[in-house]
Coordinates of C-alpha atoms and ligand atoms in Angstrom, one line a residue:
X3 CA 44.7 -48.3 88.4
X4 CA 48.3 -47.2 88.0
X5 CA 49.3 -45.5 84.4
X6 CA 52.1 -47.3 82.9
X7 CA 54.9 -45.4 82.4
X8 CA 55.7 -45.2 78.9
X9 CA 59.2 -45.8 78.2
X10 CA 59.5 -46.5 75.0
X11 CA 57.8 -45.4 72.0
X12 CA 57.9 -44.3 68.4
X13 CA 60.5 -42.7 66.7
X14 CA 59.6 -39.1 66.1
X15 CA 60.9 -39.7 62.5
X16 CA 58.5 -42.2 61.8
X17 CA 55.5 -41.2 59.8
X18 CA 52.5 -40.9 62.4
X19 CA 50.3 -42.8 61.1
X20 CA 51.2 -45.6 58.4
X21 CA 49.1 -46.0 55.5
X22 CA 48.4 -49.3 53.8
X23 CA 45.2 -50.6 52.0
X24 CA 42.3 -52.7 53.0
X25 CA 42.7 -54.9 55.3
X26 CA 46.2 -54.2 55.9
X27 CA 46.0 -51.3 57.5
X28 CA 46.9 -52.6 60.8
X29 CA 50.5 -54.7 59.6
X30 CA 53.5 -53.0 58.3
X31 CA 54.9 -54.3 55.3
X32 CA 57.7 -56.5 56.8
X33 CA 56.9 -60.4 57.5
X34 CA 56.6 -61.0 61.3
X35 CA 60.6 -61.6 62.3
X36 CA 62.0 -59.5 59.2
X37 CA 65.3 -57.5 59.9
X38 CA 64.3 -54.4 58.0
X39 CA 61.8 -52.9 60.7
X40 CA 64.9 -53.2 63.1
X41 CA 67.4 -51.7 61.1
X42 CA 64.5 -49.4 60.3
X43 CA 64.3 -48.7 64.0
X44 CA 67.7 -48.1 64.4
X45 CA 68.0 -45.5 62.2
X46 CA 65.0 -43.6 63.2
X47 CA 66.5 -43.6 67.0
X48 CA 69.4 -42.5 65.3
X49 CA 68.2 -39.4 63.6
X50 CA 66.4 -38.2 66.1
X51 CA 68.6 -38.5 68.4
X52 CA 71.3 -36.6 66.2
X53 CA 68.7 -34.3 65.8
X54 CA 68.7 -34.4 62.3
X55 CA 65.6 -35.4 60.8
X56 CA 64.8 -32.2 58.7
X57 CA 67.8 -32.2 57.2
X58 CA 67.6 -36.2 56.1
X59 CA 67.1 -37.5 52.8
X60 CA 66.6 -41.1 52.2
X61 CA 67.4 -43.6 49.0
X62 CA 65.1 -46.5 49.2
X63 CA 65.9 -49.0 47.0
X64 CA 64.0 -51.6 44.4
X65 CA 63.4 -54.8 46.9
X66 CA 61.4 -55.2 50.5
X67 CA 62.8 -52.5 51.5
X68 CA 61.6 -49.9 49.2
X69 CA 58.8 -49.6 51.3
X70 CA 60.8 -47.1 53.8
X71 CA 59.3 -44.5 52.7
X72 CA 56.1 -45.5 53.6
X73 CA 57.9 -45.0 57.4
X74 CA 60.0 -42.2 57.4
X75 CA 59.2 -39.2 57.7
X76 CA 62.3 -37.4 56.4
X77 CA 62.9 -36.4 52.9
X78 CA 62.5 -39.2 50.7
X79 CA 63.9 -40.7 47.0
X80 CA 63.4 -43.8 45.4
X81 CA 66.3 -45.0 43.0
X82 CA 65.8 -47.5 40.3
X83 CA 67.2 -50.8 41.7
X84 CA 70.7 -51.1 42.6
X85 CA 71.0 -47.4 41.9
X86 CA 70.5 -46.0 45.2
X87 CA 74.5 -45.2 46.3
X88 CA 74.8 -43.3 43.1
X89 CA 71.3 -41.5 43.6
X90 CA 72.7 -41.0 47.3
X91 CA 75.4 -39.3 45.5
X92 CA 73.7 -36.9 43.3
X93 CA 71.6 -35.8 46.3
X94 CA 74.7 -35.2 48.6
X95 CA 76.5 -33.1 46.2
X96 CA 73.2 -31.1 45.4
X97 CA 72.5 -30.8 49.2
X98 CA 76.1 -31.3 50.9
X99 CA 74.2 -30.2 54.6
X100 CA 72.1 -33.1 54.0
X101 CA 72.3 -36.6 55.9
X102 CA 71.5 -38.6 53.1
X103 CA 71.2 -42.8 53.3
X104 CA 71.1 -45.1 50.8
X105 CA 69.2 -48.6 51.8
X106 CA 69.7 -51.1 50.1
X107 CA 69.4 -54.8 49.6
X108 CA 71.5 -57.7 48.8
X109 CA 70.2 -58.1 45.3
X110 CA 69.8 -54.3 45.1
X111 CA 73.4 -53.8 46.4
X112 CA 75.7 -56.6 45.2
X113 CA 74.3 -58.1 42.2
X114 CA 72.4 -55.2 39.9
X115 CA 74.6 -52.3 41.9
X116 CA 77.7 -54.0 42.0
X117 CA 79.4 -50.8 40.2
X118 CA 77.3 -48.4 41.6
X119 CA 78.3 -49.0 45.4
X120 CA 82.5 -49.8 44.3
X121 CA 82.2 -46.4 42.5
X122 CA 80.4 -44.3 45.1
X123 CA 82.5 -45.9 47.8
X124 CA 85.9 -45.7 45.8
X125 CA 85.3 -42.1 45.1
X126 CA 84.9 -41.5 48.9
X127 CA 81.5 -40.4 48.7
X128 CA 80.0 -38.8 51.8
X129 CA 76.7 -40.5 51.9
X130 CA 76.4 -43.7 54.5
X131 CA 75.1 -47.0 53.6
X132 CA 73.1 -49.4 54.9
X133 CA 73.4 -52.9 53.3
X134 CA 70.8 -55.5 54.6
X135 CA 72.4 -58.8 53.7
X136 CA 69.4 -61.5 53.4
X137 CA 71.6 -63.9 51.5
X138 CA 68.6 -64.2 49.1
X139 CA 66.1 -61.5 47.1
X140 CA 63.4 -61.3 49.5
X141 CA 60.6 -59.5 47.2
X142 CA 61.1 -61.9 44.5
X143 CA 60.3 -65.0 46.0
X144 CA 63.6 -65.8 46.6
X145 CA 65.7 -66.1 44.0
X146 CA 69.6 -66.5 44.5
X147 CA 71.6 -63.1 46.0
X148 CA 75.3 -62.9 45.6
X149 CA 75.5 -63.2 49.2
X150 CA 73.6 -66.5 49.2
X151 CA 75.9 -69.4 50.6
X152 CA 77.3 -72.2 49.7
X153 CA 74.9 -75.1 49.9
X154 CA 72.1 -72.5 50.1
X155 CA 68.9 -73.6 47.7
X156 CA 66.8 -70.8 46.1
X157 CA 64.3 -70.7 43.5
X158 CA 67.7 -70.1 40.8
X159 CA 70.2 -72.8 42.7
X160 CA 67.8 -75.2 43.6
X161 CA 70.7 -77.7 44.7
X162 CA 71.8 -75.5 46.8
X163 CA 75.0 -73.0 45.6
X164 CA 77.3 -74.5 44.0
X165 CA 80.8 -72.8 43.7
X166 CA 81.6 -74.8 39.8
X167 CA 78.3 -72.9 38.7
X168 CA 77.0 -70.3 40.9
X169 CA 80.4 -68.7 42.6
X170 CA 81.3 -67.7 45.9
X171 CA 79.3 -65.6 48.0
X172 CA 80.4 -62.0 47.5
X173 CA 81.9 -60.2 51.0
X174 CA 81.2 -56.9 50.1
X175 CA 82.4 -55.1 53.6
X176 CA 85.8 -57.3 53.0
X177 CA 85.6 -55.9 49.1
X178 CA 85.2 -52.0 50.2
X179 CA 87.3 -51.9 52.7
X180 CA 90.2 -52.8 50.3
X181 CA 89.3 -49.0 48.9
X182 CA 91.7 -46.4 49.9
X183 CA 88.5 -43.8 50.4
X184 CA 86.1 -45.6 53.1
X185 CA 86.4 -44.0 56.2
X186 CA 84.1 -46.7 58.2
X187 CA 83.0 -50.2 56.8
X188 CA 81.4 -52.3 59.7
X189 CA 79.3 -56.0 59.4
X190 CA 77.0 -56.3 62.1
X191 CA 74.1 -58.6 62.6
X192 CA 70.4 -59.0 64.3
X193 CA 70.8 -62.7 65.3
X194 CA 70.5 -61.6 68.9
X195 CA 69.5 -58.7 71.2
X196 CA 73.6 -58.4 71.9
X197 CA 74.3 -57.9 68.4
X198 CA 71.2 -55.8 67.9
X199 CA 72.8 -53.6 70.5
X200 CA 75.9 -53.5 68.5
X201 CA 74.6 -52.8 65.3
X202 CA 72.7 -49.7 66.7
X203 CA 76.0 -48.5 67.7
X204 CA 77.6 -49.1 64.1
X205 CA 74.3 -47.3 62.5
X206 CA 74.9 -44.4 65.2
X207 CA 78.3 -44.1 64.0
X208 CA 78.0 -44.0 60.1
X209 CA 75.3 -41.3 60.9
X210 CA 78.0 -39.5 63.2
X211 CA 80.6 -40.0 61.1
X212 CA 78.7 -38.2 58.1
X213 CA 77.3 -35.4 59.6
X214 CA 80.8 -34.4 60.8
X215 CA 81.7 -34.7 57.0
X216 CA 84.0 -37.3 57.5
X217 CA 83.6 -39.5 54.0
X218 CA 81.9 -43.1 53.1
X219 CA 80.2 -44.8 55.8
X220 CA 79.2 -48.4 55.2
X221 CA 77.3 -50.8 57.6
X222 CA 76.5 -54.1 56.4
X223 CA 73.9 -55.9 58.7
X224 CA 73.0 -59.7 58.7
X225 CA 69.2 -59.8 58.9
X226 CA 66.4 -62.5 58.9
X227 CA 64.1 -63.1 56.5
X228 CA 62.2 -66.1 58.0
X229 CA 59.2 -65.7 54.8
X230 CA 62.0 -67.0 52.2
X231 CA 63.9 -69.0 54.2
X232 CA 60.9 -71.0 55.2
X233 CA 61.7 -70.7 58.7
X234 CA 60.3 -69.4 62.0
X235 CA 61.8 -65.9 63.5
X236 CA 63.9 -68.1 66.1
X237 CA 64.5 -70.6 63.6
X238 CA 66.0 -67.6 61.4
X239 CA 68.2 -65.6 64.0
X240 CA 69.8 -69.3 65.0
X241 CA 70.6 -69.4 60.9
X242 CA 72.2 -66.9 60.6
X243 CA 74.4 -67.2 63.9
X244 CA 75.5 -71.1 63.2
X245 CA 75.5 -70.5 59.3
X246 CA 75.9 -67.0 58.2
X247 CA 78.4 -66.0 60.7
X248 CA 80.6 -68.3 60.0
X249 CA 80.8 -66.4 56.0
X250 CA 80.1 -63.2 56.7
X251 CA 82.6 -62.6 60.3
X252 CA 81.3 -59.5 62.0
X253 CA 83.5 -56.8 62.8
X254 CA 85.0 -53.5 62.2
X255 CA 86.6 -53.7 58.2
X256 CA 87.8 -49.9 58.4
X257 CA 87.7 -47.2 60.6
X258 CA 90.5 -44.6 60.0
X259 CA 90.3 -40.9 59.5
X260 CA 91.3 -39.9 55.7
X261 CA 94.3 -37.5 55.7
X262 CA 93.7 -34.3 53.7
X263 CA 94.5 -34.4 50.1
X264 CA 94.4 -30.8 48.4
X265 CA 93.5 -31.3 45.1
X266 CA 91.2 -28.6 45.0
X267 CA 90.7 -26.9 41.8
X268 CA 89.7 -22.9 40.6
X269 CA 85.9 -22.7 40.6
X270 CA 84.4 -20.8 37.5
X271 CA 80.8 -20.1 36.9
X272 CA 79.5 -22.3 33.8
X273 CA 78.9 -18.7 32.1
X274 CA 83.5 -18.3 32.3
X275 CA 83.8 -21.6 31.4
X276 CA 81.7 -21.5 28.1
X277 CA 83.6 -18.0 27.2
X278 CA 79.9 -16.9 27.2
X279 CA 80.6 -13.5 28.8
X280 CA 78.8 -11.6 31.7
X281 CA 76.6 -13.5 33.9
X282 CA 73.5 -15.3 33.9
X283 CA 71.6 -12.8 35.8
X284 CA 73.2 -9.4 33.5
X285 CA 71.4 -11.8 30.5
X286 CA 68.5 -12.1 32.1
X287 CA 67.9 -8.5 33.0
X288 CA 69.3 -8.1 29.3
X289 CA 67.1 -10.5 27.3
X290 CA 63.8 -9.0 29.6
X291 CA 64.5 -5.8 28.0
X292 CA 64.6 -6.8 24.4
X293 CA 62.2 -8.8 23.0
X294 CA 59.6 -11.4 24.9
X295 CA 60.7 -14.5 24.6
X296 CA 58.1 -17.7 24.1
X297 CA 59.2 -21.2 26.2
X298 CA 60.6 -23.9 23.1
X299 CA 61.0 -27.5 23.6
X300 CA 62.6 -29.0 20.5
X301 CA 63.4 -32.2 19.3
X302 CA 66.6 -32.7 16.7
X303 CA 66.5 -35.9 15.1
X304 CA 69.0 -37.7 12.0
X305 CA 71.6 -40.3 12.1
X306 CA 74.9 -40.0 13.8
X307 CA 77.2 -37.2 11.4
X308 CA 74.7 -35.2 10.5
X309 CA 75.2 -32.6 13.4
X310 CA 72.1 -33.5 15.2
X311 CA 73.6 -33.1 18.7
X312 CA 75.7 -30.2 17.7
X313 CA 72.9 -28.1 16.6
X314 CA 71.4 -29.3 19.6
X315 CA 74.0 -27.9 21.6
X316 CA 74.5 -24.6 19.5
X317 CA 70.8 -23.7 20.9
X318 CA 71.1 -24.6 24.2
X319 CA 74.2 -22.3 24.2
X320 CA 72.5 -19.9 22.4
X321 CA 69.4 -20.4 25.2
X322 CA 72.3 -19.9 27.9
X323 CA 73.7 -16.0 25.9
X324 CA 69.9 -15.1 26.2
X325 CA 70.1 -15.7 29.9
X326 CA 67.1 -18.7 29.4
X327 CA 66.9 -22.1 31.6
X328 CA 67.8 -24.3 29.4
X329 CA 68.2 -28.5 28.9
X330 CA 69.7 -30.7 26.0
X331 CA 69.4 -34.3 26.2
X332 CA 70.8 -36.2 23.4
X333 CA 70.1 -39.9 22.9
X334 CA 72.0 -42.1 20.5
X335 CA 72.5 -46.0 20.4
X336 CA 75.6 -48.0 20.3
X337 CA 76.7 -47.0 16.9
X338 CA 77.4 -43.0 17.1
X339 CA 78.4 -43.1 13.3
X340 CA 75.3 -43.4 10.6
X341 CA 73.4 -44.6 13.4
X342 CA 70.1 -42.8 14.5
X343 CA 70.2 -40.2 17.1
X344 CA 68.6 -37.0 18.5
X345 CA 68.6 -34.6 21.4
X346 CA 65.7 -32.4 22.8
X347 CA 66.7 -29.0 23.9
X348 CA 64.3 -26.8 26.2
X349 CA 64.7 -23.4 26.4
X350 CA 62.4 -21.8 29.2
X351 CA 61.8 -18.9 31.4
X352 CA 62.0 -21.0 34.2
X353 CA 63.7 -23.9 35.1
X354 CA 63.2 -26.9 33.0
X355 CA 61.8 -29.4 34.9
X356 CA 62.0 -32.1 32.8
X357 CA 64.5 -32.5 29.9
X358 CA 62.2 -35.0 27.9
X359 CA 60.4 -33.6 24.8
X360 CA 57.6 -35.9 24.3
X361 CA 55.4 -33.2 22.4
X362 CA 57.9 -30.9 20.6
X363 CA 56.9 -27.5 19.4
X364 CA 59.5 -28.2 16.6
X365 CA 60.6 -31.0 15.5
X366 CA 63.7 -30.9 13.1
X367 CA 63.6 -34.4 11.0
X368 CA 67.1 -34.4 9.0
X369 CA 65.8 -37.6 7.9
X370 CA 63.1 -39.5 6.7
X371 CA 63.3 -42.1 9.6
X372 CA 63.1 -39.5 11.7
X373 CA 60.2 -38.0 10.2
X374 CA 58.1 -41.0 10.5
X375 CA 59.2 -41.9 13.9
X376 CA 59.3 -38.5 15.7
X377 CA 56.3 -36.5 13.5
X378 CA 53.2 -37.7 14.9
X379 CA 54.5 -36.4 18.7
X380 CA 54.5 -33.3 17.2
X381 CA 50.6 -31.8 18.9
X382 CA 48.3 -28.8 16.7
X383 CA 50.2 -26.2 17.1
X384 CA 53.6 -27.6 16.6
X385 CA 55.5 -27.2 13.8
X386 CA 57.8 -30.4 11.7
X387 CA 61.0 -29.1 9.8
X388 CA 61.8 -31.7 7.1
X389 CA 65.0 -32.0 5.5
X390 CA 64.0 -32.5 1.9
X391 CA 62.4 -30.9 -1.2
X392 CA 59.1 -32.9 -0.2
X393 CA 57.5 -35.1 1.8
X394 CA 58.3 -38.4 1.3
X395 CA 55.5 -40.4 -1.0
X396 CA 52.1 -41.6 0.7
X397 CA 53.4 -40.1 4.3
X398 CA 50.3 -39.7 6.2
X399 CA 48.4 -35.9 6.7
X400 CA 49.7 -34.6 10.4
X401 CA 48.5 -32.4 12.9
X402 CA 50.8 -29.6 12.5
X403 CA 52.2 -27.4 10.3
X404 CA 54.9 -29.0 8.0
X405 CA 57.7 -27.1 6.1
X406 CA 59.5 -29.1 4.1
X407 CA 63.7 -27.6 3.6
X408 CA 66.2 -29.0 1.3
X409 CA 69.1 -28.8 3.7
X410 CA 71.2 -30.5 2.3
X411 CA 70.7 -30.0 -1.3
X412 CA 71.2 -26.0 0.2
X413 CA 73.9 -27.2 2.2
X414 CA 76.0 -28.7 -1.0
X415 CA 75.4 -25.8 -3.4
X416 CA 77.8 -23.6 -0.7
X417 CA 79.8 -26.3 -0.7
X418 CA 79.8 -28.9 2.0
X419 CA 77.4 -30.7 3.5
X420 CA 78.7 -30.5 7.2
X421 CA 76.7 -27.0 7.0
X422 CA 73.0 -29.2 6.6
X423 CA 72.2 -28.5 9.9
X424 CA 73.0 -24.9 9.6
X425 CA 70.8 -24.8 7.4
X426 CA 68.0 -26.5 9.5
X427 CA 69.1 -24.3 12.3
X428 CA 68.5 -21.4 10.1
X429 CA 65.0 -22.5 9.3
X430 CA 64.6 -22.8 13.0
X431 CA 65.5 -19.0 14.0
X432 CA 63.3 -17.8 11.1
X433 CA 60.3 -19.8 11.9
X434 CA 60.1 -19.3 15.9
X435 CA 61.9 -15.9 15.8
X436 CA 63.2 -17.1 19.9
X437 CA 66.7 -16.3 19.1
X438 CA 68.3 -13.6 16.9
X439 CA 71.0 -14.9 14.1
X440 CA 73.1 -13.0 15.4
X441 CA 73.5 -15.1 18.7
X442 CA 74.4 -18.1 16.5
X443 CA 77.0 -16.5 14.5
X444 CA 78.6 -15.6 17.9
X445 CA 78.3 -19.4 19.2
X446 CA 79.7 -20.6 15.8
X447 CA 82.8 -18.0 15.8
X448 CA 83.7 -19.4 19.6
X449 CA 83.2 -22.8 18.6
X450 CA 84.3 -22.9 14.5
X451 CA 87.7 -22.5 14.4
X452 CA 88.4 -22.8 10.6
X453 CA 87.4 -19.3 9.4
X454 CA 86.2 -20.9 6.0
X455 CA 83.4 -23.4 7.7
X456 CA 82.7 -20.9 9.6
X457 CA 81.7 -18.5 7.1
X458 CA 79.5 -21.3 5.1
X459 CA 77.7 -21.9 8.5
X460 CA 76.8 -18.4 8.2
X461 CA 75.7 -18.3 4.8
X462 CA 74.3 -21.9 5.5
X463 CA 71.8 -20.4 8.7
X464 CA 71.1 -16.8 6.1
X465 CA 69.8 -19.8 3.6
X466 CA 67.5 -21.7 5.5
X467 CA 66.1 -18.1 7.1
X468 CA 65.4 -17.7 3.5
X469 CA 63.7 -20.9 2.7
X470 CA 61.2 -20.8 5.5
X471 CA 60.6 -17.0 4.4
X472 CA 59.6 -17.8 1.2
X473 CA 57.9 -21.2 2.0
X474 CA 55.7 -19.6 5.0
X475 CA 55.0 -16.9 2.7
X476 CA 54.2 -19.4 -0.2
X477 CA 52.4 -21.1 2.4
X478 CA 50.5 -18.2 3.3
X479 CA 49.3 -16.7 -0.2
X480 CA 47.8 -20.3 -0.9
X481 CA 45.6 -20.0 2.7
X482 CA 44.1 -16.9 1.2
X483 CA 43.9 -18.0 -2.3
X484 CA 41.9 -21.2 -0.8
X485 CA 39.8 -18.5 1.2
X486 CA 39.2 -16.4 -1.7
X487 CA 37.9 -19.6 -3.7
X488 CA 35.8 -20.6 -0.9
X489 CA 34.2 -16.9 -0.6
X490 CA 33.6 -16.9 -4.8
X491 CA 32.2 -20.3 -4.6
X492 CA 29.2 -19.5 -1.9
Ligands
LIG518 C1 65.6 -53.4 36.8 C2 64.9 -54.3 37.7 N1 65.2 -55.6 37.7 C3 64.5 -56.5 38.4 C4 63.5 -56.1 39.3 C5 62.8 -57.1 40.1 N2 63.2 -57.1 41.5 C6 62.4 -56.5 42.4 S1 63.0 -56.7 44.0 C7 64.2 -57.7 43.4 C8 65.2 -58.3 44.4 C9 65.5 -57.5 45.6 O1 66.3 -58.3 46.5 P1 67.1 -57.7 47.6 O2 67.9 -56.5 47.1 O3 68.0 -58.8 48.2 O4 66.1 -57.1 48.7 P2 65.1 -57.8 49.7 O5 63.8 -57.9 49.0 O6 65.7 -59.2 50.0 O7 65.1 -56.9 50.8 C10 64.2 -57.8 42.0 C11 65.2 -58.6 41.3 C12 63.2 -54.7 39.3 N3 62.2 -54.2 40.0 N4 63.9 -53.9 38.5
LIG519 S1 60.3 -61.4 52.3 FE1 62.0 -61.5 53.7 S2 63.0 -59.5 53.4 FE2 60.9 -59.3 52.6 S3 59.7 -58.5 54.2 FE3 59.5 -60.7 54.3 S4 61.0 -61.4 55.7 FE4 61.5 -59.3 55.1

């Protein structure tokens, strides 16, 4: 018997073997008649033909089709849901060689990304996007989609849209192509092999259009989803061509080459633009030939105007002299006055991975909330700094070591208490002896321009050296003396 000749077959940037569990190992993920495994398709033959497929990154979204990366085999990232254009963004500018795709939904797109895709496409963004217009959220059960129509019943408009409560459908190729940075909006749809033709030319193009570094590429495409529609695969691609074409009109919204704007401004390293001096690497090769410096993950907590963040930062500058990695990530709530807030700053040998401090090696309470929240993360070996003569009545023994520092009381007595976290920050250098004094003074004097403050920060940090002197010596002498007793007593 003849061999048939095989004319078509898988895209190379498909995964070679698709895993699933159980019994589904032999289905994809899409319903039979879904339009993600064509658009899918199309943007596979795309790739491959560009060539491309090492150098492609791709943003699956929060909905069906989050399940791309199950099927591609180029470099994948998954965004929180409607987040994917502005996670396609971060990724471009970190990786500008990159083809990078964001895919996203209706529901994804247009309701809970609404800003994300006018911001990435208004700012000209050169990342393409692939919106998959359903009319409905597919993953959900069906619930209604800004781009459901008029008339249309869902699980959340169960008479069908209504304009007096539910709106208009949202045209979001019409929307972006009233932006002056698009370079190439397109709707296209799968209602027939025609169209299907058409939109793997407008997928080709966006891909094209990118790699030659052209700007934002957008291709919206009208696709089937028979499950939530309650309809067959025919009954779905005749939908959308009597129904959703009559909304939606296909067609080319913008395609125009941007004109050169040169708006470009002076690099400078971060090291210039923080007045820090020398390079990264001279500090490196500097700080290896002094003293051996441990990794410190710290957390700063208080209430907003006690200089939580700002001590914060004066570390992580202070990391940056010593030519360390180093992270701060401060977290406050609505009110940024009296209202709680800290930061955790890493300082590392390497690069910090994460900026999250969930066990601190220090954590600096400047408050007794604080202290309560924040002490038991602190592990066995990690140390709580505790603004305050003592411990607040009936708190509970912790794992770690606890010094308690009366910051502020310090902080009054030299005459203001702005300089409390100076103080804390003082405590800080004494007790992990990471960073010399000196290194803060020099932060302070670039930073503190009133030469009086700036003198009583000084003091302030020489002051809470001196109280976690005495109190680790304090400390210290009472570890023997319980020895000693323990010794007599056998
Ligand atoms: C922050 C957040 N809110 C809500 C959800 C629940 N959720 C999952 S998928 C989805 C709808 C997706 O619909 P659409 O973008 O139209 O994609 P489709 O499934 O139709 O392809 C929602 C609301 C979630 N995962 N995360
Ligand atoms: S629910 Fe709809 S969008 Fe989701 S896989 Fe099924 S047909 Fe496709």
């Amino acid at each position: 018997m003849d061999e048939y000749k095989v004319i078509e077959q898988k895209s190379p940037v498909f995964y070679e073997k698709y895993e699933r569990k159980g019994e589904l190992q032999h289905q994809t993920h899409y319903c039979p008649g879904c339009g993600h495994g064509v658009v899918h398709k199309l943007i596979a033959e795309a790739i491959a033909d560009m060539g491309l497929q090492d150098r492609s990154i791709f943003v699956s979204p929060v909905g069906c089709s989050v399940f791309a990366y199950y099927y591609f085999d180029t470099g994948n990232v998954q965004a929180a849901h409607g987040r994917a254009s502005a996670v396609a963004t971060a990724v471009k500018r970190a990786n500008p060689e990159s083809l990078v795709i964001s895919y996203q939904g209706d529901g994804d797109l247009a309701a809970i990304g609404t800003a994300e895709i006018i911001h990435a496409a208004n700012r000209g963004e050169k990342i393409s996007v692939f919106f998959v217009n359903n009319a409905i959220y597919g993953m959900t059960g069906g619930q209604m989609a800004p781009t459901t129509l008029v008339g249309q019943e869902s699980t959340t408009s169960p008479w069908g849209r209504r304009p007096s409560n539910e709106g208009y459908p949202l045209h979001v190729a019409e929307l972006l192509s009233t932006l002056e940075a698009p370079v190439y909006v397109e709707r296209v749809s799968l209602h027939d092999n025609k169209n299907i033709m058409k939109a793997r030319k407008a997928v080709r193009k966006a891909l094209e259009l990118q790699r030659d570094g052209a700007g934002f590429t957008f291709v919206e495409v009208l696709s089937p989803c028979p499950t939530i529609w309650k309809m067959t695969p025919q009954e779905s691609r005749k939908w959308i061509e009597e129904k959703m074409l009559a909304v939606f009109p296909l067609g080319v919204y913008r395609d125009r080459k941007l004109a050169p704007v040169n708006d470009a401004v002076p690099q400078v390293t971060v090291n210039q633009l923080l007045e820090l001096g020398g390079t990264r690497e001279e500090a490196v090769v500097e700080s290896a030939t002094t003293e051996p410096h441990p990794d410190l993950r710290v957390n700063i907590a208080g209430f907003g105007g006690q200089g939580v963040l700002l001590l914060g930062q004066i570390l992580a500058e202070m990391g940056m002299r010593a030519g360390r990695e180093v992270s701060w990530l401060p977290s406050y709530g609505p009110e940024m006055r009296s209202g709680s807030a800290h930061c955790y700053v890493c300082l590392a040998k390497e690069r910090v991975g994460s900026p999250l401090v969930e066990h601190p090696d220090v954590l600096v309470a400047m408050n007794e909330i604080s202290l309560h929240k924040f002490a038991k993360q602190v592990g066995p070996h990690g140390t709580v700094l505790y603004n305050g003569a003592k411990l607040p009545a009936g708190f509970p023994p912790q794992q770690g070591m606890i010094y308690c520092v009366p910051a502020s009381e310090i902080a009054d007595k030299l005459g203001t208490t702005k300089a409390t976290n100076m103080v804390m920050l003082g405590a800080l250098l004494e007790l992990t002896h990471t960073l010399p004094k000196e290194s803060a003074f020099a932060v302070l004097k670039a930073k503190v321009r009133n030469q009086k403050l700036l003198m009583v920060d000084c003091q302030a940090i020489d002051e809470g050296m001196e109280c976690l002197r005495q109190q680790r010596d304090a400390a210290f002498a009472d570890a023997h003396k319980h020895e000693d007793q323990l010794a007599h007593s056998r």
